[in-house]
Structure formats: C-alpha cells, structure tokens
Amino acid sequence: MSGDEGDSTHWKVDAVSGISVLDAGAWLALVERKRGGWYYLVHNVERTDGFRGAMIQSQRGFQKCGEAQQAAEAVMVEQGGLTSHTAAALALARESTGEGQQ
C-alpha cells in the first residue's frame, strides 16, 4: 500500500482542463470527459524490474464522472495502490458532496 495515502487522499478538479485527479503517492488516477463519456487512466510511477510504471485505462466511457472515479479507485485497490478503507471514504465523500454526478 502507498505510504502517502490517507486522509489527505481526495479527488481534485483542474479548473482549466476539467480533469479530476486523485494522487495517492506512487499512484495517480485521472478522469476526464471525452466523446462517448467519462474515461479514467490509472498510472503507477514506481520503477519495477527496469520498467517505469504501468498504465491502466478504461475501455468504455461511463455516464457519470463519479462512476469513472469509482472504477479508477477499484483498479487502484486491486493493484495495491489504494486501501479499500480509503476507497470507501472517497465514495462517502462523493455521495455527501454530490461530486462526480455530472
């Protein structure tokens, strides 16, 4: 698990591009609206076996930003970049603020 993860882990929206960013230490998730819906990209910047990082991206668009965020969080949990506890806290924050409902 990422040592930088914790209460400070939350989605931020870039005011210029509109891209949502989740920074969890060595893991980074981006969510943006494209033609066909909302898409995520999850990137690990750690160097392993001589290769730098790994990228996983959605193959289909989601109807809502929050759905793409949740899918990106699930990928990060599956890959060990985010704890399930933090993912649950992110989901609760999204529900309570109504963020990601576009």
Short mmCIF file of N, CA and C in Angstrom, two decimals:
data_model
loop_
_atom_site.label_atom_id
_atom_site.label_comp_id
_atom_site.label_asym_id
_atom_site.label_seq_id
_atom_site.Cartn_x
_atom_site.Cartn_y
_atom_site.Cartn_z
N MET A 1 0.84 -1.17 0.00
CA MET A 1 0.00 0.00 0.00
C MET A 1 0.89 1.24 0.00
N SER A 2 0.35 2.29 -0.52
CA SER A 2 1.10 3.54 -0.60
C SER A 2 1.25 4.16 0.78
N GLY A 3 2.45 4.57 1.11
CA GLY A 3 2.68 5.21 2.38
C GLY A 3 2.14 6.63 2.44
N ASP A 4 1.92 7.24 1.27
CA ASP A 4 1.42 8.61 1.21
C ASP A 4 -0.09 8.69 1.29
N GLU A 5 -0.75 7.56 1.21
CA GLU A 5 -2.20 7.52 1.20
C GLU A 5 -2.74 7.82 2.60
N GLY A 6 -3.92 8.34 2.67
CA GLY A 6 -4.52 8.62 3.97
C GLY A 6 -5.65 9.61 3.85
N ASP A 7 -5.89 10.34 4.95
CA ASP A 7 -6.99 11.27 4.99
C ASP A 7 -6.86 12.38 3.95
N SER A 8 -5.64 12.67 3.50
CA SER A 8 -5.44 13.74 2.53
C SER A 8 -5.72 13.29 1.10
N THR A 9 -5.99 12.01 0.89
CA THR A 9 -6.26 11.50 -0.44
C THR A 9 -7.68 11.86 -0.85
N HIS A 10 -7.79 12.71 -1.86
CA HIS A 10 -9.11 13.09 -2.37
C HIS A 10 -8.98 13.55 -3.82
N TRP A 11 -10.11 13.52 -4.52
CA TRP A 11 -10.16 13.95 -5.90
C TRP A 11 -10.08 15.47 -5.96
N LYS A 12 -9.27 15.97 -6.89
CA LYS A 12 -9.17 17.40 -7.16
C LYS A 12 -9.49 17.61 -8.64
N VAL A 13 -10.17 18.71 -8.94
CA VAL A 13 -10.52 19.00 -10.33
C VAL A 13 -9.68 20.18 -10.80
N ASP A 14 -8.99 19.97 -11.91
CA ASP A 14 -8.20 21.04 -12.51
C ASP A 14 -9.17 22.05 -13.14
N ALA A 15 -9.07 23.31 -12.72
CA ALA A 15 -10.00 24.34 -13.16
C ALA A 15 -9.94 24.62 -14.66
N VAL A 16 -8.78 24.45 -15.26
CA VAL A 16 -8.62 24.76 -16.68
C VAL A 16 -9.09 23.60 -17.57
N SER A 17 -8.62 22.40 -17.28
CA SER A 17 -8.92 21.25 -18.15
C SER A 17 -10.19 20.52 -17.75
N GLY A 18 -10.60 20.64 -16.48
CA GLY A 18 -11.76 19.90 -16.00
C GLY A 18 -11.45 18.45 -15.65
N ILE A 19 -10.18 18.08 -15.69
CA ILE A 19 -9.77 16.71 -15.39
C ILE A 19 -9.73 16.51 -13.88
N SER A 20 -10.33 15.41 -13.41
CA SER A 20 -10.28 15.04 -11.99
C SER A 20 -9.01 14.25 -11.75
N VAL A 21 -8.31 14.56 -10.65
CA VAL A 21 -7.03 13.93 -10.34
C VAL A 21 -7.07 13.38 -8.92
N LEU A 22 -6.66 12.12 -8.77
CA LEU A 22 -6.50 11.50 -7.46
C LEU A 22 -5.04 11.11 -7.32
N ASP A 23 -4.33 11.74 -6.40
CA ASP A 23 -2.91 11.50 -6.19
C ASP A 23 -2.75 10.68 -4.91
N ALA A 24 -2.30 9.44 -5.05
CA ALA A 24 -2.10 8.55 -3.90
C ALA A 24 -0.64 8.10 -3.86
N GLY A 25 0.26 9.05 -3.81
CA GLY A 25 1.68 8.72 -3.74
C GLY A 25 2.21 8.26 -5.09
N ALA A 26 2.60 7.01 -5.17
CA ALA A 26 3.13 6.47 -6.42
C ALA A 26 2.04 6.21 -7.45
N TRP A 27 0.80 6.31 -7.04
CA TRP A 27 -0.34 6.06 -7.92
C TRP A 27 -1.07 7.35 -8.22
N LEU A 28 -1.51 7.48 -9.47
CA LEU A 28 -2.21 8.67 -9.91
C LEU A 28 -3.38 8.21 -10.79
N ALA A 29 -4.56 8.77 -10.54
CA ALA A 29 -5.72 8.48 -11.38
C ALA A 29 -6.23 9.78 -11.99
N LEU A 30 -6.55 9.73 -13.26
CA LEU A 30 -7.11 10.88 -13.97
C LEU A 30 -8.46 10.47 -14.54
N VAL A 31 -9.45 11.36 -14.45
CA VAL A 31 -10.75 11.11 -15.04
C VAL A 31 -11.11 12.33 -15.88
N GLU A 32 -11.46 12.10 -17.13
CA GLU A 32 -11.83 13.21 -17.99
C GLU A 32 -12.98 12.83 -18.91
N ARG A 33 -13.71 13.86 -19.32
CA ARG A 33 -14.83 13.66 -20.24
C ARG A 33 -14.32 13.74 -21.67
N LYS A 34 -14.67 12.74 -22.44
CA LYS A 34 -14.33 12.70 -23.87
C LYS A 34 -15.61 12.36 -24.61
N ARG A 35 -15.51 12.32 -25.91
CA ARG A 35 -16.66 11.88 -26.69
C ARG A 35 -16.98 10.45 -26.29
N GLY A 36 -18.20 10.18 -25.93
CA GLY A 36 -18.58 8.83 -25.53
C GLY A 36 -18.64 8.62 -24.03
N GLY A 37 -18.35 9.66 -23.24
CA GLY A 37 -18.49 9.52 -21.79
C GLY A 37 -17.25 9.91 -21.02
N TRP A 38 -17.22 9.46 -19.78
CA TRP A 38 -16.11 9.72 -18.86
C TRP A 38 -15.16 8.54 -18.86
N TYR A 39 -13.86 8.82 -18.94
CA TYR A 39 -12.84 7.79 -19.01
C TYR A 39 -11.81 8.01 -17.90
N TYR A 40 -11.21 6.89 -17.42
CA TYR A 40 -10.15 7.01 -16.42
C TYR A 40 -8.84 6.48 -16.96
N LEU A 41 -7.77 6.96 -16.37
CA LEU A 41 -6.42 6.46 -16.61
C LEU A 41 -5.77 6.35 -15.24
N VAL A 42 -5.28 5.17 -14.90
CA VAL A 42 -4.58 4.95 -13.64
C VAL A 42 -3.12 4.68 -13.98
N HIS A 43 -2.22 5.38 -13.29
CA HIS A 43 -0.79 5.28 -13.59
C HIS A 43 -0.01 5.06 -12.30
N ASN A 44 0.93 4.12 -12.35
CA ASN A 44 1.84 3.86 -11.24
C ASN A 44 3.22 4.30 -11.70
N VAL A 45 3.82 5.20 -10.93
CA VAL A 45 5.11 5.76 -11.34
C VAL A 45 6.32 5.05 -10.74
N GLU A 46 6.10 4.00 -9.94
CA GLU A 46 7.23 3.29 -9.34
C GLU A 46 7.99 2.50 -10.39
N ARG A 47 9.28 2.40 -10.19
CA ARG A 47 10.13 1.64 -11.10
C ARG A 47 10.25 0.21 -10.59
N THR A 48 9.85 -0.76 -11.44
CA THR A 48 9.96 -2.17 -11.07
C THR A 48 10.52 -2.96 -12.24
N ASP A 49 11.41 -3.86 -11.96
CA ASP A 49 12.01 -4.72 -12.99
C ASP A 49 12.55 -3.94 -14.18
N GLY A 50 13.09 -2.77 -13.93
CA GLY A 50 13.66 -1.98 -15.01
C GLY A 50 12.65 -1.17 -15.79
N PHE A 51 11.37 -1.38 -15.55
CA PHE A 51 10.33 -0.62 -16.24
C PHE A 51 9.78 0.44 -15.32
N ARG A 52 9.47 1.57 -15.87
CA ARG A 52 8.90 2.65 -15.06
C ARG A 52 7.39 2.67 -15.25
N GLY A 53 6.70 2.30 -14.19
CA GLY A 53 5.26 2.46 -14.14
C GLY A 53 4.45 1.50 -14.97
N ALA A 54 3.18 1.65 -14.78
CA ALA A 54 2.18 0.88 -15.51
C ALA A 54 0.98 1.77 -15.68
N MET A 55 0.26 1.61 -16.78
CA MET A 55 -0.94 2.40 -17.01
C MET A 55 -2.11 1.47 -17.31
N ILE A 56 -3.23 1.79 -16.72
CA ILE A 56 -4.47 1.04 -16.96
C ILE A 56 -5.52 2.09 -17.29
N GLN A 57 -6.21 1.89 -18.40
CA GLN A 57 -7.24 2.86 -18.77
C GLN A 57 -8.55 2.18 -19.08
N SER A 58 -9.63 2.93 -18.93
CA SER A 58 -10.95 2.37 -19.20
C SER A 58 -11.12 2.17 -20.71
N GLN A 59 -11.78 1.11 -21.07
CA GLN A 59 -12.02 0.81 -22.47
C GLN A 59 -13.37 1.32 -22.95
N ARG A 60 -14.21 1.72 -22.00
CA ARG A 60 -15.52 2.26 -22.36
C ARG A 60 -15.77 3.50 -21.53
N GLY A 61 -16.65 4.35 -22.03
CA GLY A 61 -16.99 5.56 -21.31
C GLY A 61 -18.07 5.30 -20.26
N PHE A 62 -18.00 6.03 -19.16
CA PHE A 62 -19.01 5.96 -18.12
C PHE A 62 -19.95 7.14 -18.28
N GLN A 63 -21.21 6.99 -17.84
CA GLN A 63 -22.18 8.06 -17.99
C GLN A 63 -21.90 9.23 -17.05
N LYS A 64 -21.36 8.95 -15.87
CA LYS A 64 -21.12 9.99 -14.88
C LYS A 64 -19.65 9.99 -14.46
N CYS A 65 -19.18 11.15 -14.10
CA CYS A 65 -17.80 11.29 -13.62
C CYS A 65 -17.56 10.40 -12.40
N GLY A 66 -18.51 10.39 -11.47
CA GLY A 66 -18.37 9.59 -10.25
C GLY A 66 -18.23 8.10 -10.53
N GLU A 67 -18.90 7.63 -11.58
CA GLU A 67 -18.78 6.21 -11.94
C GLU A 67 -17.36 5.90 -12.42
N ALA A 68 -16.79 6.81 -13.21
CA ALA A 68 -15.42 6.62 -13.69
C ALA A 68 -14.43 6.72 -12.53
N GLN A 69 -14.69 7.65 -11.59
CA GLN A 69 -13.83 7.77 -10.42
C GLN A 69 -13.86 6.48 -9.60
N GLN A 70 -15.06 5.95 -9.39
CA GLN A 70 -15.20 4.72 -8.60
C GLN A 70 -14.49 3.55 -9.28
N ALA A 71 -14.59 3.46 -10.60
CA ALA A 71 -13.90 2.40 -11.33
C ALA A 71 -12.38 2.55 -11.22
N ALA A 72 -11.89 3.78 -11.30
CA ALA A 72 -10.44 4.02 -11.16
C ALA A 72 -9.97 3.64 -9.77
N GLU A 73 -10.78 3.98 -8.76
CA GLU A 73 -10.44 3.61 -7.38
C GLU A 73 -10.38 2.09 -7.23
N ALA A 74 -11.32 1.38 -7.86
CA ALA A 74 -11.33 -0.09 -7.79
C ALA A 74 -10.06 -0.67 -8.41
N VAL A 75 -9.62 -0.10 -9.51
CA VAL A 75 -8.37 -0.55 -10.14
C VAL A 75 -7.20 -0.32 -9.18
N MET A 76 -7.18 0.84 -8.54
CA MET A 76 -6.09 1.14 -7.62
C MET A 76 -6.09 0.21 -6.41
N VAL A 77 -7.28 -0.13 -5.91
CA VAL A 77 -7.37 -1.09 -4.80
C VAL A 77 -6.87 -2.46 -5.26
N GLU A 78 -7.33 -2.89 -6.43
CA GLU A 78 -6.94 -4.19 -6.97
C GLU A 78 -5.43 -4.30 -7.18
N GLN A 79 -4.81 -3.19 -7.57
CA GLN A 79 -3.37 -3.17 -7.86
C GLN A 79 -2.53 -2.86 -6.62
N GLY A 80 -3.17 -2.59 -5.49
CA GLY A 80 -2.44 -2.32 -4.26
C GLY A 80 -2.03 -0.87 -4.06
N GLY A 81 -2.58 0.03 -4.84
CA GLY A 81 -2.22 1.44 -4.74
C GLY A 81 -3.11 2.25 -3.82
N LEU A 82 -4.21 1.63 -3.36
CA LEU A 82 -5.18 2.33 -2.51
C LEU A 82 -5.81 1.28 -1.61
N THR A 83 -6.03 1.62 -0.35
CA THR A 83 -6.70 0.66 0.53
C THR A 83 -8.20 0.70 0.29
N SER A 84 -8.87 -0.37 0.62
CA SER A 84 -10.33 -0.40 0.47
C SER A 84 -10.98 0.60 1.42
N HIS A 85 -10.34 0.83 2.57
CA HIS A 85 -10.84 1.82 3.52
C HIS A 85 -10.83 3.22 2.91
N THR A 86 -9.75 3.59 2.25
CA THR A 86 -9.66 4.90 1.61
C THR A 86 -10.64 5.01 0.45
N ALA A 87 -10.79 3.93 -0.33
CA ALA A 87 -11.76 3.94 -1.43
C ALA A 87 -13.18 4.15 -0.90
N ALA A 88 -13.50 3.51 0.22
CA ALA A 88 -14.82 3.69 0.83
C ALA A 88 -15.01 5.13 1.31
N ALA A 89 -13.97 5.71 1.88
CA ALA A 89 -14.04 7.10 2.33
C ALA A 89 -14.24 8.05 1.15
N LEU A 90 -13.58 7.77 0.04
CA LEU A 90 -13.76 8.58 -1.17
C LEU A 90 -15.19 8.48 -1.69
N ALA A 91 -15.75 7.27 -1.65
CA ALA A 91 -17.14 7.07 -2.10
C ALA A 91 -18.11 7.83 -1.20
N LEU A 92 -17.89 7.79 0.11
CA LEU A 92 -18.75 8.52 1.04
C LEU A 92 -18.65 10.03 0.81
N ALA A 93 -17.45 10.52 0.58
CA ALA A 93 -17.26 11.94 0.32
C ALA A 93 -17.97 12.35 -0.97
N ARG A 94 -17.90 11.48 -1.99
CA ARG A 94 -18.55 11.77 -3.26
C ARG A 94 -20.07 11.83 -3.08
N GLU A 95 -20.62 10.90 -2.30
CA GLU A 95 -22.06 10.89 -2.04
C GLU A 95 -22.50 12.11 -1.25
N SER A 96 -21.75 12.47 -0.23
CA SER A 96 -22.16 13.56 0.66
C SER A 96 -22.08 14.93 -0.02
N THR A 97 -21.14 15.09 -0.97
CA THR A 97 -20.98 16.38 -1.63
C THR A 97 -21.69 16.44 -2.98
N GLY A 98 -22.10 15.27 -3.49
CA GLY A 98 -22.72 15.24 -4.80
C GLY A 98 -21.72 15.39 -5.93
N GLU A 99 -20.43 15.35 -5.59
CA GLU A 99 -19.39 15.46 -6.63
C GLU A 99 -19.44 14.24 -7.54
N GLY A 100 -19.06 14.44 -8.77
CA GLY A 100 -18.99 13.33 -9.71
C GLY A 100 -20.34 12.95 -10.30
N GLN A 101 -21.36 13.77 -10.07
CA GLN A 101 -22.68 13.44 -10.56
C GLN A 101 -22.95 13.98 -11.96
N GLN A 102 -21.98 14.71 -12.55
CA GLN A 102 -22.18 15.26 -13.88
C GLN A 102 -22.38 14.15 -14.87
#
